[in-house]
mmCIF file with all atom_site columns, C-alpha atoms in Angstrom:
data_model
loop_
_atom_site.group_PDB
_atom_site.id
_atom_site.type_symbol
_atom_site.label_atom_id
_atom_site.label_alt_id
_atom_site.label_comp_id
_atom_site.label_asym_id
_atom_site.label_entity_id
_atom_site.label_seq_id
_atom_site.pdbx_PDB_ins_code
_atom_site.Cartn_x
_atom_site.Cartn_y
_atom_site.Cartn_z
_atom_site.occupancy
_atom_site.B_iso_or_equiv
_atom_site.pdbx_formal_charge
_atom_site.auth_seq_id
_atom_site.auth_comp_id
_atom_site.auth_asym_id
_atom_site.auth_atom_id
_atom_site.pdbx_PDB_model_num
ATOM 1   C CA . ALA S 1 1   ? 140.351 76.203  -47.685 1.00 0.00 ? 1   ALA S CA 1
ATOM 2   C CA . THR S 1 2   ? 137.397 73.926  -46.945 1.00 0.00 ? 2   THR S CA 1
ATOM 3   C CA . LEU S 1 3   ? 139.287 72.210  -44.147 1.00 0.00 ? 3   LEU S CA 1
ATOM 4   C CA . VAL S 1 4   ? 140.188 75.559  -42.564 1.00 0.00 ? 4   VAL S CA 1
ATOM 5   C CA . THR S 1 5   ? 136.571 76.728  -42.758 1.00 0.00 ? 5   THR S CA 1
ATOM 6   C CA . ALA S 1 6   ? 135.343 73.491  -41.188 1.00 0.00 ? 6   ALA S CA 1
ATOM 7   C CA . GLY S 1 7   ? 137.917 73.922  -38.430 1.00 0.00 ? 7   GLY S CA 1
ATOM 8   C CA . VAL S 1 8   ? 136.747 77.454  -37.724 1.00 0.00 ? 8   VAL S CA 1
ATOM 9   C CA . PHE S 1 9   ? 133.108 76.351  -37.662 1.00 0.00 ? 9   PHE S CA 1
ATOM 10  C CA . GLU S 1 10  ? 133.926 73.472  -35.290 1.00 0.00 ? 10  GLU S CA 1
ATOM 11  C CA . TYR S 1 11  ? 135.685 75.903  -32.981 1.00 0.00 ? 11  TYR S CA 1
ATOM 12  C CA . VAL S 1 12  ? 132.728 78.305  -33.066 1.00 0.00 ? 12  VAL S CA 1
ATOM 13  C CA . TRP S 1 13  ? 130.439 75.347  -32.358 1.00 0.00 ? 13  TRP S CA 1
ATOM 14  C CA . LEU S 1 14  ? 132.412 74.603  -29.180 1.00 0.00 ? 14  LEU S CA 1
ATOM 15  C CA . LEU S 1 15  ? 131.958 78.193  -27.960 1.00 0.00 ? 15  LEU S CA 1
ATOM 16  C CA . ILE S 1 16  ? 128.514 79.251  -29.161 1.00 0.00 ? 16  ILE S CA 1
ATOM 17  C CA . PHE S 1 17  ? 125.327 79.168  -27.080 1.00 0.00 ? 17  PHE S CA 1
ATOM 18  C CA . ALA S 1 18  ? 122.135 77.554  -28.360 1.00 0.00 ? 18  ALA S CA 1
ATOM 19  C CA . SER S 1 19  ? 120.418 80.930  -28.105 1.00 0.00 ? 19  SER S CA 1
ATOM 20  C CA . GLN S 1 20  ? 123.019 82.426  -30.442 1.00 0.00 ? 20  GLN S CA 1
ATOM 21  C CA . VAL S 1 21  ? 122.512 79.653  -32.998 1.00 0.00 ? 21  VAL S CA 1
ATOM 22  C CA . ARG S 1 22  ? 118.780 80.351  -32.822 1.00 0.00 ? 22  ARG S CA 1
ATOM 23  C CA . ALA S 1 23  ? 119.421 84.080  -33.295 1.00 0.00 ? 23  ALA S CA 1
ATOM 24  C CA . VAL S 1 24  ? 121.609 83.472  -36.361 1.00 0.00 ? 24  VAL S CA 1
ATOM 25  C CA . HIS S 1 25  ? 118.947 81.165  -37.754 1.00 0.00 ? 25  HIS S CA 1
ATOM 26  C CA . TYR S 1 26  ? 116.309 83.871  -37.139 1.00 0.00 ? 26  TYR S CA 1
ATOM 27  C CA . LEU S 1 27  ? 118.417 86.412  -39.025 1.00 0.00 ? 27  LEU S CA 1
ATOM 28  C CA . ASN S 1 28  ? 118.651 84.005  -41.930 1.00 0.00 ? 28  ASN S CA 1
ATOM 29  C CA . GLY S 1 29  ? 115.064 85.106  -42.604 1.00 0.00 ? 29  GLY S CA 1
ATOM 30  C CA . GLY S 1 30  ? 116.083 88.754  -42.979 1.00 0.00 ? 30  GLY S CA 1
ATOM 31  C CA . ALA S 1 31  ? 117.561 91.765  -41.232 1.00 0.00 ? 31  ALA S CA 1
ATOM 32  C CA . ALA S 1 32  ? 116.143 92.766  -37.855 1.00 0.00 ? 32  ALA S CA 1
ATOM 33  C CA . ASN S 1 33  ? 116.469 95.329  -35.102 1.00 0.00 ? 33  ASN S CA 1
ATOM 34  C CA . VAL S 1 34  ? 119.005 94.517  -32.379 1.00 0.00 ? 34  VAL S CA 1
ATOM 35  C CA . GLU S 1 35  ? 116.175 94.407  -29.842 1.00 0.00 ? 35  GLU S CA 1
ATOM 36  C CA . ASP S 1 36  ? 114.480 91.657  -31.873 1.00 0.00 ? 36  ASP S CA 1
ATOM 37  C CA . LEU S 1 37  ? 117.329 89.382  -30.735 1.00 0.00 ? 37  LEU S CA 1
ATOM 38  C CA . ARG S 1 38  ? 116.960 90.155  -27.035 1.00 0.00 ? 38  ARG S CA 1
ATOM 39  C CA . PRO S 1 39  ? 114.206 87.519  -26.498 1.00 0.00 ? 39  PRO S CA 1
ATOM 40  C CA . PHE S 1 40  ? 116.685 84.798  -27.545 1.00 0.00 ? 40  PHE S CA 1
ATOM 41  C CA . TYR S 1 41  ? 119.106 86.047  -24.894 1.00 0.00 ? 41  TYR S CA 1
ATOM 42  C CA . THR S 1 42  ? 116.391 86.474  -22.262 1.00 0.00 ? 42  THR S CA 1
ATOM 43  C CA . ALA S 1 43  ? 115.091 82.933  -22.813 1.00 0.00 ? 43  ALA S CA 1
ATOM 44  C CA . ALA S 1 44  ? 118.625 81.569  -22.403 1.00 0.00 ? 44  ALA S CA 1
ATOM 45  C CA . VAL S 1 45  ? 119.107 83.465  -19.133 1.00 0.00 ? 45  VAL S CA 1
ATOM 46  C CA . GLN S 1 46  ? 115.777 82.188  -17.837 1.00 0.00 ? 46  GLN S CA 1
ATOM 47  C CA . GLN S 1 47  ? 116.787 78.589  -18.582 1.00 0.00 ? 47  GLN S CA 1
ATOM 48  C CA . HIS S 1 48  ? 120.378 79.047  -17.402 1.00 0.00 ? 48  HIS S CA 1
ATOM 49  C CA . PRO S 1 49  ? 120.484 81.793  -14.721 1.00 0.00 ? 49  PRO S CA 1
ATOM 50  C CA . HIS S 1 50  ? 124.292 81.700  -14.556 1.00 0.00 ? 50  HIS S CA 1
ATOM 51  C CA . LEU S 1 51  ? 124.307 83.321  -18.021 1.00 0.00 ? 51  LEU S CA 1
ATOM 52  C CA . ALA S 1 52  ? 122.988 86.539  -16.459 1.00 0.00 ? 52  ALA S CA 1
ATOM 53  C CA . SER S 1 53  ? 126.612 87.452  -15.700 1.00 0.00 ? 53  SER S CA 1
ATOM 54  C CA . TYR S 1 54  ? 127.209 87.454  -19.483 1.00 0.00 ? 54  TYR S CA 1
ATOM 55  C CA . PRO S 1 55  ? 125.516 90.668  -20.684 1.00 0.00 ? 55  PRO S CA 1
ATOM 56  C CA . PHE S 1 56  ? 123.419 90.950  -23.836 1.00 0.00 ? 56  PHE S CA 1
ATOM 57  C CA . THR S 1 57  ? 126.070 93.178  -25.435 1.00 0.00 ? 57  THR S CA 1
ATOM 58  C CA . SER S 1 58  ? 128.705 90.454  -25.013 1.00 0.00 ? 58  SER S CA 1
ATOM 59  C CA . TRP S 1 59  ? 126.265 87.808  -26.229 1.00 0.00 ? 59  TRP S CA 1
ATOM 60  C CA . LEU S 1 60  ? 125.731 89.869  -29.389 1.00 0.00 ? 60  LEU S CA 1
ATOM 61  C CA . ALA S 1 61  ? 129.418 90.754  -29.749 1.00 0.00 ? 61  ALA S CA 1
ATOM 62  C CA . PHE S 1 62  ? 130.373 87.061  -29.890 1.00 0.00 ? 62  PHE S CA 1
ATOM 63  C CA . MET S 1 63  ? 128.358 86.581  -33.082 1.00 0.00 ? 63  MET S CA 1
ATOM 64  C CA . ILE S 1 64  ? 129.724 89.799  -34.561 1.00 0.00 ? 64  ILE S CA 1
ATOM 65  C CA . SER S 1 65  ? 133.330 88.935  -33.679 1.00 0.00 ? 65  SER S CA 1
ATOM 66  C CA . TRP S 1 66  ? 133.048 85.586  -35.483 1.00 0.00 ? 66  TRP S CA 1
ATOM 67  C CA . VAL S 1 67  ? 131.436 87.395  -38.450 1.00 0.00 ? 67  VAL S CA 1
ATOM 68  C CA . LEU S 1 68  ? 128.255 85.344  -38.234 1.00 0.00 ? 68  LEU S CA 1
ATOM 69  C CA . ILE S 1 69  ? 126.226 88.551  -38.139 1.00 0.00 ? 69  ILE S CA 1
ATOM 70  C CA . ARG S 1 70  ? 126.889 92.237  -38.713 1.00 0.00 ? 70  ARG S CA 1
ATOM 71  C CA . GLN S 1 71  ? 125.444 95.300  -37.057 1.00 0.00 ? 71  GLN S CA 1
ATOM 72  C CA . ASP S 1 72  ? 124.813 98.647  -38.712 1.00 0.00 ? 72  ASP S CA 1
ATOM 73  C CA . GLY S 1 73  ? 123.412 100.986 -36.088 1.00 0.00 ? 73  GLY S CA 1
ATOM 74  C CA . THR S 1 74  ? 120.398 99.196  -34.659 1.00 0.00 ? 74  THR S CA 1
ATOM 75  C CA . VAL S 1 75  ? 120.047 96.822  -37.623 1.00 0.00 ? 75  VAL S CA 1
ATOM 76  C CA . VAL S 1 76  ? 121.573 93.353  -37.539 1.00 0.00 ? 76  VAL S CA 1
ATOM 77  C CA . GLN S 1 77  ? 121.778 90.858  -40.357 1.00 0.00 ? 77  GLN S CA 1
ATOM 78  C CA . ILE S 1 78  ? 123.334 87.534  -41.127 1.00 0.00 ? 78  ILE S CA 1
ATOM 79  C CA . THR S 1 79  ? 126.597 87.476  -43.069 1.00 0.00 ? 79  THR S CA 1
ATOM 80  C CA . VAL S 1 80  ? 127.734 85.110  -45.797 1.00 0.00 ? 80  VAL S CA 1
ATOM 81  C CA . ARG S 1 81  ? 129.835 83.351  -43.148 1.00 0.00 ? 81  ARG S CA 1
ATOM 82  C CA . GLY S 1 82  ? 126.748 83.095  -40.939 1.00 0.00 ? 82  GLY S CA 1
ATOM 83  C CA . ARG S 1 83  ? 124.824 81.395  -43.725 1.00 0.00 ? 83  ARG S CA 1
ATOM 84  C CA . GLU S 1 84  ? 127.744 79.068  -44.372 1.00 0.00 ? 84  GLU S CA 1
ATOM 85  C CA . PHE S 1 85  ? 127.839 78.257  -40.649 1.00 0.00 ? 85  PHE S CA 1
ATOM 86  C CA . LEU S 1 86  ? 124.157 77.307  -40.732 1.00 0.00 ? 86  LEU S CA 1
ATOM 87  C CA . LYS S 1 87  ? 124.790 75.118  -43.800 1.00 0.00 ? 87  LYS S CA 1
ATOM 88  C CA . TYR S 1 88  ? 127.680 73.482  -41.975 1.00 0.00 ? 88  TYR S CA 1
ATOM 89  C CA . LEU S 1 89  ? 125.424 72.697  -39.030 1.00 0.00 ? 89  LEU S CA 1
ATOM 90  C CA . VAL S 1 90  ? 122.897 71.061  -41.345 1.00 0.00 ? 90  VAL S CA 1
ATOM 91  C CA . GLU S 1 91  ? 125.594 69.092  -43.167 1.00 0.00 ? 91  GLU S CA 1
ATOM 92  C CA . THR S 1 92  ? 127.055 67.817  -39.889 1.00 0.00 ? 92  THR S CA 1
ATOM 93  C CA . GLY S 1 93  ? 123.695 67.125  -38.271 1.00 0.00 ? 93  GLY S CA 1
ATOM 94  C CA . LYS S 1 94  ? 124.152 69.661  -35.482 1.00 0.00 ? 94  LYS S CA 1
ATOM 95  C CA . THR S 1 95  ? 121.266 71.679  -34.014 1.00 0.00 ? 95  THR S CA 1
ATOM 96  C CA . ALA S 1 96  ? 120.893 74.269  -31.276 1.00 0.00 ? 96  ALA S CA 1
ATOM 97  C CA . ASP S 1 97  ? 119.204 71.575  -29.195 1.00 0.00 ? 97  ASP S CA 1
ATOM 98  C CA . ASP S 1 98  ? 122.528 69.711  -29.056 1.00 0.00 ? 98  ASP S CA 1
ATOM 99  C CA . LEU S 1 99  ? 124.087 72.539  -27.036 1.00 0.00 ? 99  LEU S CA 1
ATOM 100 C CA . VAL S 1 100 ? 123.937 72.757  -23.254 1.00 0.00 ? 100 VAL S CA 1
ATOM 101 C CA . ASN S 1 101 ? 123.483 76.549  -23.028 1.00 0.00 ? 101 ASN S CA 1
#
């Protein structure tokens, strides 16, 4: 089971944007409003203008689809899997700064 989880987290790592890692890390501090995550997206688009073709809703949906976060109405929060993903990043020495986007 541990090997499968590590494989999933490695795959997510290959797909995730630095701004999304930062957003998950932010939510590790507690639940927030969806709009509280928009500055992470906006900063990423400012640094990487090509990301503007990837809308905020899709940016958010990626984290939800991989069960790193959950959304209830306008409230978003980290999931158990999201916390485990952050632990995995620490254990493997990975940070958002290692990502290109």
